[in-house]
CSV table of N, CA, C and O in Angstrom, one decimal:
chain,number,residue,atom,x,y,z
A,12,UNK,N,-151.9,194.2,129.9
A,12,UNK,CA,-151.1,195.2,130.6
A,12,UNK,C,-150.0,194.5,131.3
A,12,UNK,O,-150.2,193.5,132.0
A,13,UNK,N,-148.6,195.0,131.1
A,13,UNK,CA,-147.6,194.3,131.8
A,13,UNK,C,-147.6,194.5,133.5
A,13,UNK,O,-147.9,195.5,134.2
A,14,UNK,N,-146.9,193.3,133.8
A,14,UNK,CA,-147.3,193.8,135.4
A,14,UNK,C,-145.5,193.1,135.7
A,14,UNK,O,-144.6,192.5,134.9
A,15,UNK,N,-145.6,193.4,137.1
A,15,UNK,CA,-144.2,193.3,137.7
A,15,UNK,C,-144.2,192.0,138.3
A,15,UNK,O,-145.0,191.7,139.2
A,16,UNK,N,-142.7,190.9,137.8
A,16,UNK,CA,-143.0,189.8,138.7
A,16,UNK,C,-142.1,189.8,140.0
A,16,UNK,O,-141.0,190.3,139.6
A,17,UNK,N,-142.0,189.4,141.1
A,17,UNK,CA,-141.2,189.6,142.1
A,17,UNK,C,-140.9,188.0,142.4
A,17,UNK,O,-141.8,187.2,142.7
A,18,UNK,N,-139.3,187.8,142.3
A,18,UNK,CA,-138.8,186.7,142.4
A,18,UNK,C,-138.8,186.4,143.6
A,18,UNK,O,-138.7,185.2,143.8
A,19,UNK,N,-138.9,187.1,144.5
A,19,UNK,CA,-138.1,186.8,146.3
A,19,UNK,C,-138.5,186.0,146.7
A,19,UNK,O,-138.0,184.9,147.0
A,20,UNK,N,-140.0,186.5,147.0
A,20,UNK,CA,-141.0,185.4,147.9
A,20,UNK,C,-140.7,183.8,147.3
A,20,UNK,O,-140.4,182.9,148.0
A,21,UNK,N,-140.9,183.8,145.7
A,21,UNK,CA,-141.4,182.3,145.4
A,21,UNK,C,-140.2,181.3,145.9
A,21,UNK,O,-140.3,180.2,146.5
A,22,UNK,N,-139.0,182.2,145.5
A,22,UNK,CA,-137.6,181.8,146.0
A,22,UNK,C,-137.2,181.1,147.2
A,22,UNK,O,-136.6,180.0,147.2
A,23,UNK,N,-137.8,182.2,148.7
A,23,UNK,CA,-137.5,181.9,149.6
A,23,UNK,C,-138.6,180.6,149.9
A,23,UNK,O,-138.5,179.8,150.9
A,24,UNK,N,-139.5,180.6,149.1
A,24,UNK,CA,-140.4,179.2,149.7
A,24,UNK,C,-139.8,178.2,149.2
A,24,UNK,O,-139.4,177.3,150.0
A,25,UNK,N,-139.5,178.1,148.0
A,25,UNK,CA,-138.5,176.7,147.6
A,25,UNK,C,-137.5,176.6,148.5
A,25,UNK,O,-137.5,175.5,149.1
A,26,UNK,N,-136.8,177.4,148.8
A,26,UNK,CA,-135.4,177.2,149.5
A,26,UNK,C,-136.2,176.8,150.9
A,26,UNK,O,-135.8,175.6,151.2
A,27,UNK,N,-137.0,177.3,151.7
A,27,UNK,CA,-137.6,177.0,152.9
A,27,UNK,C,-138.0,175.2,152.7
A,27,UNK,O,-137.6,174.2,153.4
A,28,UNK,N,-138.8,175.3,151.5
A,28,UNK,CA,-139.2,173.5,151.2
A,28,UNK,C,-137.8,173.1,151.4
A,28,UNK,O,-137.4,172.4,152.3
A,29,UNK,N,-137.2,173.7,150.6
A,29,UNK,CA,-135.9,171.9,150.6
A,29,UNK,C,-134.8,171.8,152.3
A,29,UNK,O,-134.2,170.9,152.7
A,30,UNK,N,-135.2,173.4,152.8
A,30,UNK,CA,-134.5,172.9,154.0
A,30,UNK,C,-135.2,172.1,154.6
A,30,UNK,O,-134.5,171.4,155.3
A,31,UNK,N,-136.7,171.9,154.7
A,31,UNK,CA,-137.0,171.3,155.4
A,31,UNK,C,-137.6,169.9,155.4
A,31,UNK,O,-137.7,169.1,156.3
A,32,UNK,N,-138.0,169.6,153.6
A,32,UNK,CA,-138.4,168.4,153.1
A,32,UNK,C,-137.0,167.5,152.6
A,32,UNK,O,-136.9,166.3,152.6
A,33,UNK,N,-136.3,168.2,152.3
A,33,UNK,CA,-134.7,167.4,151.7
A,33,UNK,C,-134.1,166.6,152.9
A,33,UNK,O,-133.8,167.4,153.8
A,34,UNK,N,-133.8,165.4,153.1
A,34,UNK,CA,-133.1,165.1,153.9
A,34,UNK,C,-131.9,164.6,154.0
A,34,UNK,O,-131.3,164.4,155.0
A,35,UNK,N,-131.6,164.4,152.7
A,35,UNK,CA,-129.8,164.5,152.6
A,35,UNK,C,-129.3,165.5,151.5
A,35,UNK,O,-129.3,165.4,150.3
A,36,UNK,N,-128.8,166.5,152.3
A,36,UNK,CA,-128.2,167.6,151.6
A,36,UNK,C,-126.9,167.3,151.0
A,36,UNK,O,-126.1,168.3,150.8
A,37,UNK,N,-126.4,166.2,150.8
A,37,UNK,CA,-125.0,165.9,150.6
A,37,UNK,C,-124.7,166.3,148.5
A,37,UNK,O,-123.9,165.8,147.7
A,38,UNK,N,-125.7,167.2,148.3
A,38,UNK,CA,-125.6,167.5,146.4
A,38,UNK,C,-124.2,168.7,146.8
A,38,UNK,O,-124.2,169.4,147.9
A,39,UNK,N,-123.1,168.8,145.6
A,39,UNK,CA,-122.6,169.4,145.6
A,39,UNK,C,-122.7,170.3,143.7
A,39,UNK,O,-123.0,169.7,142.6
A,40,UNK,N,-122.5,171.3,143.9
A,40,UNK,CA,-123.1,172.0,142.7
A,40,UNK,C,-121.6,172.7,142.1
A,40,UNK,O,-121.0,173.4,142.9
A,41,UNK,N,-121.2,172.5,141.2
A,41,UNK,CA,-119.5,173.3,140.7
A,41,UNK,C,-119.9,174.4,139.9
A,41,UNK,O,-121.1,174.3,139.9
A,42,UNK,N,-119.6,175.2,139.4
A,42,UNK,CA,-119.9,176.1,138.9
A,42,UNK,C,-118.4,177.0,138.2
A,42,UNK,O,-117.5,177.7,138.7
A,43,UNK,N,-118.7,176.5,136.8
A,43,UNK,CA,-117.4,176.8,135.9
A,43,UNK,C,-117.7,178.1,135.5
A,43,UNK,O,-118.4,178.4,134.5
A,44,UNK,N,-117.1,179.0,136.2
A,44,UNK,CA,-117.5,180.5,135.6
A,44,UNK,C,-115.9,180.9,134.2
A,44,UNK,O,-114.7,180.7,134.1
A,45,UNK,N,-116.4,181.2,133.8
A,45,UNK,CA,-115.6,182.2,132.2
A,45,UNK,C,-115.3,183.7,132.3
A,45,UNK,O,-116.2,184.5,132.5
A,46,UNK,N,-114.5,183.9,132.3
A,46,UNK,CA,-114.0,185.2,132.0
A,46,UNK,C,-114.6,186.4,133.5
A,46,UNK,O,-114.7,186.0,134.7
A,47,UNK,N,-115.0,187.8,133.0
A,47,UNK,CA,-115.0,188.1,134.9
A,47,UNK,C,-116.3,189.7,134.3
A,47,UNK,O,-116.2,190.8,134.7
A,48,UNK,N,-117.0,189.2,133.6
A,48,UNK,CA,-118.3,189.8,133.5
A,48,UNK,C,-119.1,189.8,135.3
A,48,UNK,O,-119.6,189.0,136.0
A,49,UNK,N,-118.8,191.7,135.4
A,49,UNK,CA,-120.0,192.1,136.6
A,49,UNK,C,-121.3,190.9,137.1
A,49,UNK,O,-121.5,190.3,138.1
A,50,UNK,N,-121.8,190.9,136.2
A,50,UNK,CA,-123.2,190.8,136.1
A,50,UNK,C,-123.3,189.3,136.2
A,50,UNK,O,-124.2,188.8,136.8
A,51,UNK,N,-122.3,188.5,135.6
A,51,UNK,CA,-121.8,187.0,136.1
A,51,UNK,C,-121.7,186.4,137.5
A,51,UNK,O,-122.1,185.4,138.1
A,52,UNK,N,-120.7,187.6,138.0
A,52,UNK,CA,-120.2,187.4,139.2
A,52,UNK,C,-121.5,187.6,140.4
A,52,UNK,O,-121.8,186.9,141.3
A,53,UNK,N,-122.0,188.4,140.0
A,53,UNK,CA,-123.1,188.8,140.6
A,53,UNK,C,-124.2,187.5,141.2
A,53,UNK,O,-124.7,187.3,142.3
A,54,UNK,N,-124.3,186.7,139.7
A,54,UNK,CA,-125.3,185.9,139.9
A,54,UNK,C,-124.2,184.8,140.4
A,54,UNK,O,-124.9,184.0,141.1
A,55,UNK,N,-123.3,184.4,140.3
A,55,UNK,CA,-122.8,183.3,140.6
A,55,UNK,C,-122.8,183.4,142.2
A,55,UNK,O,-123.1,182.4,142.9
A,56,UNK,N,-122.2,184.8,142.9
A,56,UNK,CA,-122.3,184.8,144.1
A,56,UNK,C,-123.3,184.5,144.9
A,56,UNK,O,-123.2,184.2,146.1
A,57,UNK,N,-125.1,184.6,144.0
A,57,UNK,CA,-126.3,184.3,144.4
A,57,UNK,C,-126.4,183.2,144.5
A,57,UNK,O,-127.0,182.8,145.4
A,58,UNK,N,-125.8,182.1,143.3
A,58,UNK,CA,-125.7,180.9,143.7
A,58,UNK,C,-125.4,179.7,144.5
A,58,UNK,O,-125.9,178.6,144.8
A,59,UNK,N,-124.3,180.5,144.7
A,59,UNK,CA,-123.2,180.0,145.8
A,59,UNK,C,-124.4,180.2,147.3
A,59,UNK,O,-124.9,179.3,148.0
A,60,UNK,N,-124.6,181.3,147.4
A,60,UNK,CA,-125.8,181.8,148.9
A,60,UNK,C,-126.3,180.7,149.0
A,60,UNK,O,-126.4,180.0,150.0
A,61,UNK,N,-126.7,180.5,147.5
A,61,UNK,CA,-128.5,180.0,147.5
A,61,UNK,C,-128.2,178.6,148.3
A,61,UNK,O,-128.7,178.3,149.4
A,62,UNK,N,-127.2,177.8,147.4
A,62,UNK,CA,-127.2,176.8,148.4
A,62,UNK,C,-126.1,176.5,149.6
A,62,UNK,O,-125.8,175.4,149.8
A,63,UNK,N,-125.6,177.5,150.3
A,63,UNK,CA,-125.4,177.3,151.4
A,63,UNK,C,-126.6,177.7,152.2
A,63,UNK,O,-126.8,177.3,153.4
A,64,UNK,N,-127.5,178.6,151.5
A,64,UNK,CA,-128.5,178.5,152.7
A,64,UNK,C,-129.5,177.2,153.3
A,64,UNK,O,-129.9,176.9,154.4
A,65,UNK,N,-129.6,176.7,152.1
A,65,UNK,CA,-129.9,175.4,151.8
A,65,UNK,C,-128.8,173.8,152.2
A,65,UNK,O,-129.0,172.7,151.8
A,66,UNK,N,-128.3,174.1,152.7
A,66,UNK,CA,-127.6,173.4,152.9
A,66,UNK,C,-126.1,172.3,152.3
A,66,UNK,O,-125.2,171.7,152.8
A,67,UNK,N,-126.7,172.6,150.7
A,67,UNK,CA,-125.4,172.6,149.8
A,67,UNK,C,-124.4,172.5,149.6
A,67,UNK,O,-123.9,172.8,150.7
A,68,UNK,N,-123.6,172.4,149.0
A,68,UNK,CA,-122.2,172.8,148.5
A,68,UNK,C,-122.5,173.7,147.6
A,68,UNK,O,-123.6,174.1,147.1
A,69,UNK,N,-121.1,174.2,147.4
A,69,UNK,CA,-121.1,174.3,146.1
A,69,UNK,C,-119.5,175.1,146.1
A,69,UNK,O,-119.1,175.6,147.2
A,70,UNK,N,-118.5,175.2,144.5
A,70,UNK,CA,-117.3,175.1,144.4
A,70,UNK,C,-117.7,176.3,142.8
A,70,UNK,O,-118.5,176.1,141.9
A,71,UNK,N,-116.9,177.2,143.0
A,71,UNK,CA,-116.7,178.0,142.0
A,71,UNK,C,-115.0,177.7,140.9
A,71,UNK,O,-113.8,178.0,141.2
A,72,UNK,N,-115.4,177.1,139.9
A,72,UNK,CA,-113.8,177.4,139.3
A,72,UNK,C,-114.2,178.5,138.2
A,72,UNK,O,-115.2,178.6,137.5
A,73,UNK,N,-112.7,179.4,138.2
A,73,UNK,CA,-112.5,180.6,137.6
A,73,UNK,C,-111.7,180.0,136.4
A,73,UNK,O,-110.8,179.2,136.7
A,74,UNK,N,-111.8,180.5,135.2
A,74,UNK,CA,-111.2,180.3,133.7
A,74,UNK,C,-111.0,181.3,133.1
A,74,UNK,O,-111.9,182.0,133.6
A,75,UNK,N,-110.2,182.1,132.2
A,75,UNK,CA,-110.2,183.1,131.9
A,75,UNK,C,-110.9,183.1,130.6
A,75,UNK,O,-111.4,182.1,130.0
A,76,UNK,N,-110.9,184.8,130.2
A,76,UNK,CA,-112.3,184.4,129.0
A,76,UNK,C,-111.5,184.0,127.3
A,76,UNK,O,-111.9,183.7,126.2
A,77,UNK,N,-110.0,184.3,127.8
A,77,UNK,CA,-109.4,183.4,126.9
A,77,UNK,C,-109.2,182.1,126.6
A,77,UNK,O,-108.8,181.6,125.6
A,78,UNK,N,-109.5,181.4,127.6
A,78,UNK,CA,-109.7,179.9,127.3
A,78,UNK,C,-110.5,179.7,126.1
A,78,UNK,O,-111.5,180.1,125.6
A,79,UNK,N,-109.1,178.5,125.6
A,79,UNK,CA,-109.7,177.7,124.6
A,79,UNK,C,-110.6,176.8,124.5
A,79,UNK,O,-110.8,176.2,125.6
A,80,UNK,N,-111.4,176.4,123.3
A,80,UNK,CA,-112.4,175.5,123.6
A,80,UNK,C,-111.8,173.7,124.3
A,80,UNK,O,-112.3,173.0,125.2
A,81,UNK,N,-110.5,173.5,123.4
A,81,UNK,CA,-109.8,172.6,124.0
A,81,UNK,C,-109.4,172.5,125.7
A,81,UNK,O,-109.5,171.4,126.2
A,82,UNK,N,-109.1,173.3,126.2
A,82,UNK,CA,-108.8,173.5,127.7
A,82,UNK,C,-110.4,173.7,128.3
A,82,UNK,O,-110.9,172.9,129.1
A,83,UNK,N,-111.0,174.4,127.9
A,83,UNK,CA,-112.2,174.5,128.6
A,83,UNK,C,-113.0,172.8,128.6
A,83,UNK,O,-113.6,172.3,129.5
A,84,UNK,N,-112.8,172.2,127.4
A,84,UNK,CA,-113.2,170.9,127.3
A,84,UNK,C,-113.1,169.9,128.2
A,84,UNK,O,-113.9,169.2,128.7
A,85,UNK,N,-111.4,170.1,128.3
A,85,UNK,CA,-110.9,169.3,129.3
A,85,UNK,C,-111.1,169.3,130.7
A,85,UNK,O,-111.3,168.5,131.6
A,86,UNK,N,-111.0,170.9,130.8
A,86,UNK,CA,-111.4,171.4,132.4
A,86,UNK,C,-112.5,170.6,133.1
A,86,UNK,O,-112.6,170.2,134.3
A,87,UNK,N,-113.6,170.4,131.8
A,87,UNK,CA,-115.3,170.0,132.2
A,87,UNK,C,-114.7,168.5,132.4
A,87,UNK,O,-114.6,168.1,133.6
A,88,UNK,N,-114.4,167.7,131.4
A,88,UNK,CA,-114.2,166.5,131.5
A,88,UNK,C,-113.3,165.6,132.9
A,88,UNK,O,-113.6,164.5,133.4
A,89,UNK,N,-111.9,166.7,133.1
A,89,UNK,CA,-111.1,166.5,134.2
A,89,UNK,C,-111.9,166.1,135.1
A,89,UNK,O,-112.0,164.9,135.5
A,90,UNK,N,-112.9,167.7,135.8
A,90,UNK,CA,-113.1,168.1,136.9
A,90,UNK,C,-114.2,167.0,137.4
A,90,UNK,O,-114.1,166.3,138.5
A,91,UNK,N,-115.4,166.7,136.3
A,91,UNK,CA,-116.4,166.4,136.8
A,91,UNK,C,-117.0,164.6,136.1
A,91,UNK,O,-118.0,164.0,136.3
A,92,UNK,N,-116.0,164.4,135.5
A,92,UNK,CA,-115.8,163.3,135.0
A,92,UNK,C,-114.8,162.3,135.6
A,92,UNK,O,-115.3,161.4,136.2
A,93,UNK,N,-113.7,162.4,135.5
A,93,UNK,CA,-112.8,161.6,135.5
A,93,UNK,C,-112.0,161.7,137.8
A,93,UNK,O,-111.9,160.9,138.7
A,94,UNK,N,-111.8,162.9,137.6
A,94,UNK,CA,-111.5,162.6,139.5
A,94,UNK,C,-112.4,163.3,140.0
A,94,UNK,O,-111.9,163.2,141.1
A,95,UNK,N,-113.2,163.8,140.1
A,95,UNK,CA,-113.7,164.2,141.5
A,95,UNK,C,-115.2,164.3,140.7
A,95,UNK,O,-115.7,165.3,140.1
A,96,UNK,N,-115.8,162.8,141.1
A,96,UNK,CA,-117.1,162.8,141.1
A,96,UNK,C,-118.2,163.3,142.3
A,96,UNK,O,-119.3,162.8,142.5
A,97,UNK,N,-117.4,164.4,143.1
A,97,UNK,CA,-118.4,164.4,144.2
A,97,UNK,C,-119.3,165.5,143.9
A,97,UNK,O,-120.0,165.9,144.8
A,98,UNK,N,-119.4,166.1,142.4
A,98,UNK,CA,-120.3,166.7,141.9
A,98,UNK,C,-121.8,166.4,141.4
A,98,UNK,O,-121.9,166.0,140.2
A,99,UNK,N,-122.9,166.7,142.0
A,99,UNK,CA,-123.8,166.1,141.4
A,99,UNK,C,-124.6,167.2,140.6
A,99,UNK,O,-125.6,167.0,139.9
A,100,UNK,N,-124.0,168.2,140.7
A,100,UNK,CA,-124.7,169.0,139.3
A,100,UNK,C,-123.8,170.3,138.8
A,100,UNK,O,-123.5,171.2,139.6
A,101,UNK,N,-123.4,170.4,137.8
A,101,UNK,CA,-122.9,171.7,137.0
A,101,UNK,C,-123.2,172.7,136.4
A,101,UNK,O,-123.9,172.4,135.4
A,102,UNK,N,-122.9,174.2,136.5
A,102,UNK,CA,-122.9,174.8,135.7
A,102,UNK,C,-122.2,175.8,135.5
A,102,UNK,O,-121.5,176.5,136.3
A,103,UNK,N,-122.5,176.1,133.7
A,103,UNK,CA,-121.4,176.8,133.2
A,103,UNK,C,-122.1,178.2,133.2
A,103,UNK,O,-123.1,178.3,132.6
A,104,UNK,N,-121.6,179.1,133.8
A,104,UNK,CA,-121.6,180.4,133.5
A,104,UNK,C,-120.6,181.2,132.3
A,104,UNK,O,-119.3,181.2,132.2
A,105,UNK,N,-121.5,181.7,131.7
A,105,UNK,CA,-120.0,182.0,130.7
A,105,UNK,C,-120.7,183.1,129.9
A,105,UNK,O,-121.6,182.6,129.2
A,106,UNK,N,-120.6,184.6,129.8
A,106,UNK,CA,-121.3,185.4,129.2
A,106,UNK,C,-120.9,185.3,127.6
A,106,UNK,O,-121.7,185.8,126.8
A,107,UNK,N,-120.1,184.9,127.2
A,107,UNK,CA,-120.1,184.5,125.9
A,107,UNK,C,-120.3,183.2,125.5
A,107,UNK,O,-119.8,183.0,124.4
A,108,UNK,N,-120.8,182.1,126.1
A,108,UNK,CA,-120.3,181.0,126.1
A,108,UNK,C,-119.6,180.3,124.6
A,108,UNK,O,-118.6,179.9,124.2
A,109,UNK,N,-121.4,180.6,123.8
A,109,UNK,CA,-121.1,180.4,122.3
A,109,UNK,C,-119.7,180.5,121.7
A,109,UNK,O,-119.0,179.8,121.0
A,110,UNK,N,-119.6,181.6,122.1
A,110,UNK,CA,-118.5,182.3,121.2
A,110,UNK,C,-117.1,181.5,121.5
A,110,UNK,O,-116.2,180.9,120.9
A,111,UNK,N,-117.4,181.7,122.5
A,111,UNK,CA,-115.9,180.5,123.5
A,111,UNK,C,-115.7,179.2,123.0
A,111,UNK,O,-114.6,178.7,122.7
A,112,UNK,N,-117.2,178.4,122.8
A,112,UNK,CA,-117.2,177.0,122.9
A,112,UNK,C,-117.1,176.5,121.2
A,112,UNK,O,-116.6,175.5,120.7
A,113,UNK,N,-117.8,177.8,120.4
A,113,UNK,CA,-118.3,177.4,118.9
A,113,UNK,C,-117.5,178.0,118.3
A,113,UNK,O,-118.2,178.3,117.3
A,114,UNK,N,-116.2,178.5,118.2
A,114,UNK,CA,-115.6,179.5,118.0
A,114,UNK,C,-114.3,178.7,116.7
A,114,UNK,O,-113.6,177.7,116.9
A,115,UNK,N,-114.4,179.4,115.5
A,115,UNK,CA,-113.8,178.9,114.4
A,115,UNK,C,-112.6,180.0,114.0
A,115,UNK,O,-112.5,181.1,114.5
A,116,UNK,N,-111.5,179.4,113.0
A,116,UNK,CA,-110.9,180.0,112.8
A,116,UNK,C,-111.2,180.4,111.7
A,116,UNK,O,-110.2,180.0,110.9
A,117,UNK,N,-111.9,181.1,111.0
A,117,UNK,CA,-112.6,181.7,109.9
A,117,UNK,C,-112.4,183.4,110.0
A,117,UNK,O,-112.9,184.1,109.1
């Protein structure tokens, strides 16, 4: 029988653990969002919460969903490679990403 899972509680105990067992919150998290999908924004905004409640960083860059794979490449390599290593974790939000990243002229 299917039953219902509820995210909240488990949620708020992790986040409770790390405020209170983490002792250097100095992680900053970037978050390369694509194009301007509702349902993206949605969750990225939860992201962003999650770790300021936590203590975190975290930095949103916006790309449009026309970006090429070439600029999008570079963007990743620029940002989080080459100057500003004060990132210790990334991610790419991107409702098509495939399509964006694997994308041929065929």
């Amino acid at each position: 029988m299917p039953r219902i899972l509820y995210g909240a509680e488990p949620a708020k105990k992790i986040k409770d653990w790390i405020i209170e067992k983490v002792p250097n919150k100095r992680a900053m998290l970037a978050i390369v969002k694509v194009g301007n999908n509702p349902a993206s924004e949605i969750y990225v905004r939860n992201k962003v919460k999650d770790c300021e409640e936590c203590g975190f960083g975290a930095t949103v860059y916006h790309l449009p969903e026309s970006v090429t794979p070439l600029v999008f490449t570079e963007v990743i390599i620029d940002y989080f490679f080459n100057k500003r290593k004060k990132y210790d974790y990334c991610r790419i939000q991107c409702f098509l990403c495939t399509r964006i990243i694997f994308k041929t002229d065929k």
